[in-house]
Amino acid sequence: MLFSDITLIDEDFSAREHAWVGTIDGRIAYVGGAAPEDPARFGEVYDGRDRVLMPGLYNAHSHAPMTLLRGYAENLPLQTWLFEQIFPFEAKMTPEDCYWATKLACAEMLRFGTVSFSDMYYHVEACARAVREAGMKCNLSDTLIAPDEKPYEEYPLAKANRAAIAELQGADDGRILVDFNVHAEYTTNPLSVRTLAEAAKEAGVRVQVHVSETRSEHEECKERHGGMTPVRYFDSLGLFDAPTTAAHCTWIEGEDFDILAERGVTVATNPVSNMKLASGFAPVPRMLERGINVALGTDGCASNNNLDMFQDLYVLALISKGAAGDPTLVSPAQALRIATRNGALSQGREDCGLVREGMRADLVVLDASGPSWRPSGDAASHVVYAGHGADVVLTMVDGRVLYRDGSWPTLDVEEAKARVEAAKARIVSEL
């Protein structure tokens, strides 16, 4: 495809007018200010008038099958929400439920410009099947919840992870990656975490983990472990020896910032979910100052309640200003990088997340003809503060169009909706 005379959010996350971008064989083959020589070699020419082209969004923290729990267990504090409502519901979910719920999540994410996501859940094989059929990218991980003090290898998860790596690692030209994950400090124990960390390092995989999501989680960890915060605790167990994405980090303090920076840990901030569950406001500006790689996540549909990353992008850019009383914090360029390139790096996808020749063609087109885009101005600012997920008219992953003008060529969205409705009704009747 050749995007012609389009407004481009370039690799510096600045707006460039009248750009031309061409894709061939899944990669960006041309970026310029005029039409390339021999434009016919790119195939379809896409009219870029009143359109904005930008890198696809990377959802750095999600629980895709939780589309099944959208609107369930509302207006509760996190611990009550999780242990009394969410865990009992999830215990009833089958692999087939997770397959259809993930399909619905893929449809929603593609509709709103997300090309890849990092997921923590269960029944990884079923979830992977849905993602592969959709054509998206995903770092999938099966969750360690370890109530008993025993090594990781003695949990069924160890065998499941080995099978997932053997079957799925690098599948579909690298679009599917398998990570390990630890649910949290308060749902595991030191032995299981330390031995999982060793296994992750040996297998060469990345790790996902919830860290300091709530004040009570943070403070109770300190009480249990001689004053160690969750960041210090996980670091002491070697978890950060593998490339790690730590979700939330809302209540990190003191040397936590040093550890995250020195160990190269990505923080996946989830501003909408954190506000809905009243968990707090992550100190994103300070993380950025310390050079921590900050990425953006939606969390699950039970705590957001949607997968529209443009909503999270908007909130991310605003709450840091409001919380600190400083309107200069988190610029549009920083927010866009957090939602795109930084998320790709958190997944180990070095050739993704930028509009640059040679990078993978993970691209999103926004319709900028609507009233919220007028009067015209800095398109990068408009994307963050004035745009909406509903403005997305095309989502491309590795050069393949997976959403365009209300159509999903790889997904039967109506069937996914019907299957999820039936599954939720069944599970609620069983509770």
XYZ file of C-alpha atoms in Angstrom, residues 76-431:
356
model
C -15.760 -2.277 44.415
C -12.292 -1.856 45.976
C -9.636 -3.955 44.282
C -9.196 -6.701 46.892
C -12.962 -7.278 47.248
C -13.394 -7.007 43.484
C -10.630 -9.535 42.820
C -11.080 -12.200 45.487
C -14.863 -12.141 45.942
C -16.014 -11.457 42.376
C -13.368 -11.886 39.676
C -11.523 -15.035 40.807
C -14.770 -17.027 41.336
C -16.017 -16.006 37.877
C -12.697 -16.851 36.213
C -12.703 -20.290 37.822
C -15.738 -21.120 35.654
C -14.129 -19.983 32.376
C -13.195 -22.726 29.915
C -10.557 -22.607 27.159
C -13.370 -22.130 24.651
C -14.679 -19.175 26.644
C -11.222 -17.617 26.590
C -10.938 -18.209 22.843
C -14.124 -16.313 22.011
C -13.507 -13.595 24.581
C -10.039 -13.029 23.124
C -11.522 -12.857 19.630
C -13.863 -10.132 20.814
C -10.926 -8.328 22.431
C -8.944 -8.496 19.186
C -11.853 -7.005 17.261
C -12.152 -4.156 19.752
C -8.434 -3.459 19.823
C -8.131 -3.452 16.041
C -11.131 -1.148 15.787
C -9.283 1.353 17.981
C -5.828 1.093 16.427
C -4.049 -1.437 18.670
C -1.735 -3.764 16.753
C -0.186 -5.738 19.630
C -0.804 -6.469 23.293
C 0.866 -8.064 26.309
C -1.532 -10.416 28.027
C -1.644 -12.128 31.406
C -4.297 -14.794 31.740
C -5.000 -18.527 31.506
C -5.588 -21.081 28.721
C -2.807 -19.588 26.593
C -3.229 -22.039 23.723
C -6.867 -21.033 23.226
C -6.034 -17.327 23.450
C -3.151 -17.743 20.996
C -5.468 -19.412 18.491
C -7.752 -16.368 18.556
C -4.876 -13.916 18.171
C -3.343 -15.857 15.297
C -6.651 -16.021 13.460
C -7.079 -12.269 13.930
C -3.554 -11.616 12.606
C -2.421 -9.460 15.527
C 0.766 -9.488 17.565
C 0.749 -10.618 21.198
C 3.035 -11.496 24.087
C 0.982 -14.183 25.824
C 1.585 -15.454 29.332
C -0.105 -17.967 31.628
C -0.471 -16.768 35.206
C 1.392 -18.038 38.243
C -0.789 -17.949 41.348
C 1.092 -19.953 43.948
C -0.617 -20.416 47.323
C 1.690 -23.269 48.343
C 5.376 -22.906 49.201
C 6.805 -25.133 46.496
C 9.035 -24.639 43.430
C 7.667 -23.405 40.131
C 8.493 -26.781 38.536
C 5.994 -28.502 40.826
C 3.113 -26.396 39.531
C 1.262 -27.552 36.373
C 2.106 -24.142 34.901
C 5.726 -25.194 34.340
C 4.717 -28.006 31.997
C 2.178 -25.748 30.258
C 4.797 -23.047 29.716
C 7.250 -25.500 28.179
C 4.564 -26.717 25.802
C 3.574 -23.159 24.880
C 7.185 -22.225 24.130
C 7.679 -25.313 21.988
C 4.477 -24.744 20.021
C 4.074 -20.965 19.882
C 7.304 -19.091 20.464
C 7.971 -16.938 17.400
C 4.960 -18.272 15.499
C 3.546 -16.364 12.536
C 6.789 -14.580 11.667
C 7.368 -13.549 15.261
C 3.946 -12.080 15.889
C 3.302 -14.545 18.729
C 5.686 -14.526 21.695
C 5.418 -16.456 24.957
C 6.269 -14.709 28.235
C 6.193 -15.961 31.832
C 4.186 -14.084 34.432
C 3.826 -13.758 38.171
C 0.422 -12.506 39.222
C 1.654 -10.468 42.194
C 3.575 -10.623 45.465
C 0.403 -11.222 47.494
C -0.739 -14.229 45.439
C 2.608 -16.060 45.328
C 5.507 -16.936 47.634
C 9.272 -16.381 47.521
C 10.202 -19.920 46.507
C 7.816 -20.073 43.569
C 8.859 -16.623 42.350
C 12.592 -17.292 42.654
C 12.365 -20.610 40.809
C 10.132 -19.126 38.086
C 12.682 -16.332 37.664
C 15.426 -18.912 37.192
C 13.319 -20.801 34.650
C 12.535 -17.602 32.739
C 16.197 -16.682 32.507
C 17.118 -20.188 31.367
C 14.345 -20.211 28.731
C 15.258 -16.715 27.509
C 11.730 -15.368 27.869
C 10.332 -12.081 29.110
C 8.331 -11.687 32.325
C 5.122 -9.845 33.192
C 4.080 -9.009 36.768
C 1.704 -6.779 38.770
C 3.614 -4.432 41.082
C 2.429 -1.918 43.705
C -1.021 -1.470 42.177
C -2.618 -0.342 45.440
C -1.329 1.278 48.602
C -2.425 -1.701 50.714
C -0.599 -4.155 48.432
C 2.545 -2.026 48.647
C 2.478 -1.518 52.403
C 1.500 -5.099 53.271
C 4.418 -6.386 51.198
C 6.729 -4.234 53.319
C 5.195 -5.690 56.464
C 5.637 -9.257 55.222
C 9.184 -8.892 53.926
C 11.163 -6.802 56.390
C 10.420 -3.427 54.847
C 11.006 -4.463 51.240
C 8.712 -2.874 48.686
C 7.354 -5.119 45.917
C 10.049 -3.796 43.563
C 12.831 -4.614 46.043
C 11.217 -7.950 46.854
C 11.012 -9.107 43.235
C 14.505 -7.817 42.523
C 15.871 -9.745 45.502
C 14.386 -12.939 44.047
C 16.001 -12.412 40.637
C 12.780 -11.748 38.743
C 14.282 -8.734 36.988
C 17.172 -10.810 35.651
C 14.858 -11.468 32.708
C 13.441 -8.520 30.705
C 10.375 -7.564 32.722
C 7.236 -5.490 32.302
C 5.864 -4.390 35.671
C 2.233 -3.345 35.491
C 0.928 -0.374 37.480
C 3.770 0.670 39.866
C 1.317 3.195 41.263
C 2.859 3.376 44.737
C 6.573 2.887 44.084
C 8.894 4.921 46.261
C 12.518 5.737 47.059
C 15.041 3.331 45.575
C 12.310 1.578 43.564
C 12.972 4.116 40.804
C 16.707 3.306 40.832
C 16.084 -0.432 40.671
C 13.612 -0.183 37.786
C 15.944 2.084 35.828
C 19.091 0.059 36.482
C 17.428 -3.270 35.728
C 15.785 -2.031 32.523
C 12.272 -2.847 33.719
C 9.398 -1.441 31.676
C 6.531 0.054 33.673
C 3.126 -0.484 32.054
C 0.975 2.316 33.431
C -2.806 1.839 33.388
C -4.312 5.239 34.199
C -7.963 4.495 33.447
C -8.064 1.217 35.357
C -6.190 2.770 38.279
C -8.741 5.569 38.515
C -11.751 3.262 38.170
C -10.506 1.060 41.012
C -9.318 4.134 42.966
C -5.825 2.664 43.093
C -4.023 5.977 42.680
C -1.902 7.855 40.154
C 1.380 6.418 38.914
C 4.339 8.849 39.124
C 4.926 8.770 35.367
C 6.852 12.087 35.095
C 9.382 10.935 37.673
C 9.743 7.593 35.900
C 10.448 9.386 32.636
C 12.986 11.639 34.346
C 14.803 8.555 35.618
C 14.937 7.025 32.139
C 12.508 4.198 32.908
C 10.789 2.807 29.823
C 7.121 3.651 30.441
C 4.487 1.966 28.276
C 0.696 2.203 28.282
C -1.885 -0.456 29.094
C -5.637 -0.722 29.365
C -5.777 -3.543 31.937
C -8.798 -5.843 31.611
C -12.344 -4.978 30.585
C -13.579 -5.588 34.124
C -11.633 -2.565 35.321
C -11.538 -0.175 32.389
C -14.176 -1.114 30.778
C -12.999 -0.863 27.192
C -9.919 -1.444 25.065
C -9.833 1.959 23.363
C -6.189 2.940 23.842
C -6.891 6.479 22.643
C -8.949 6.951 25.798
C -6.006 5.792 27.911
C -3.633 7.976 25.899
C -5.773 11.043 26.630
C -6.030 10.271 30.347
C -2.293 9.524 30.565
C -1.467 12.944 29.174
C -3.838 14.721 31.560
C -3.525 13.097 34.955
C 0.209 13.686 35.300
C -0.389 17.396 34.797
C -3.299 17.491 37.225
C -1.667 15.381 39.924
C 1.513 17.482 39.911
C -0.056 20.868 39.178
C 2.288 21.289 36.214
C 0.767 21.615 32.721
C 4.138 21.037 31.016
C 4.441 17.398 32.092
C 4.017 14.530 29.588
C 4.024 16.251 26.215
C 2.040 14.879 23.261
C 5.260 13.473 21.789
C 6.068 11.695 25.062
C 2.534 10.324 25.355
C 2.582 9.027 21.776
C 5.964 7.366 22.266
C 4.698 5.710 25.472
C 1.676 4.297 23.619
C 3.629 3.030 20.609
C 7.416 2.609 20.520
C 7.860 2.062 24.255
C 5.206 -0.636 24.231
C 6.906 -2.378 21.316
C 10.211 -2.311 23.196
C 8.522 -3.750 26.287
C 7.599 -6.767 24.149
C 11.108 -7.140 22.726
C 9.987 -5.976 19.293
C 12.906 -3.775 18.259
C 11.716 -3.417 14.660
C 8.270 -2.114 15.587
C 6.583 1.017 16.870
C 7.991 3.686 14.559
C 7.211 4.928 11.057
C 10.696 4.450 9.632
C 11.996 2.630 6.579
C 12.797 -0.983 7.422
C 10.419 -1.168 10.375
C 7.445 -3.514 10.393
C 4.368 -1.952 8.847
C 2.174 -1.692 11.944
C 0.199 1.403 11.027
C -3.007 3.201 11.901
C -4.949 5.774 9.888
C -7.203 8.324 11.579
C -9.981 10.275 9.888
C -9.169 13.918 10.659
C -12.122 15.404 8.803
C -14.477 15.523 11.799
C -15.398 18.616 13.799
C -13.113 17.735 16.726
C -10.109 18.111 14.404
C -10.956 21.686 13.407
C -9.481 24.175 13.189
C -6.453 22.282 11.954
C -3.280 22.548 14.000
C -0.493 20.368 15.312
C -1.705 16.886 14.386
C 0.348 15.227 17.141
C -1.402 17.377 19.740
C -4.776 16.750 18.119
C -4.233 12.958 18.191
C -3.675 13.069 21.962
C -6.133 15.739 23.075
C -8.822 15.927 20.374
C -8.817 12.560 18.622
C -10.801 9.467 19.526
C -10.522 5.758 18.915
C -13.628 6.098 16.778
C -11.540 8.153 14.326
C -9.558 5.040 13.347
C -10.433 3.985 9.810
C -7.607 1.528 9.100
C -5.390 -0.738 11.203
C -2.507 -2.602 9.568
C -0.296 -5.281 11.150
C 2.838 -6.389 9.310
C 1.476 -4.776 6.166
C -1.851 -6.613 6.324
C -5.054 -4.621 6.784
C -6.993 -6.135 9.699
C -9.580 -3.387 10.146
C -10.900 -0.911 7.580
C -13.974 1.298 7.535
C -16.117 -0.881 9.796
C -14.951 -4.219 8.432
C -12.703 -6.899 9.978
C -11.490 -9.182 7.136
C -10.071 -11.804 9.533
C -12.810 -11.859 12.178
C -16.487 -12.754 12.430
C -17.333 -10.145 15.035
C -21.031 -11.014 15.235
C -20.264 -14.629 16.102
C -17.740 -13.549 18.744
C -20.316 -11.237 20.323
C -22.940 -13.979 20.424
C -20.562 -16.566 21.863
C -19.407 -14.213 24.618
C -22.987 -13.309 25.535
C -23.847 -16.994 25.888
C -20.726 -17.784 27.921
C -21.330 -14.960 30.377
C -24.942 -16.017 30.890
C -23.832 -19.599 31.554
C -21.149 -18.622 34.072
C -23.389 -16.195 35.971
C -26.012 -18.934 36.266
C -23.406 -21.258 37.798
C -22.161 -18.816 40.440
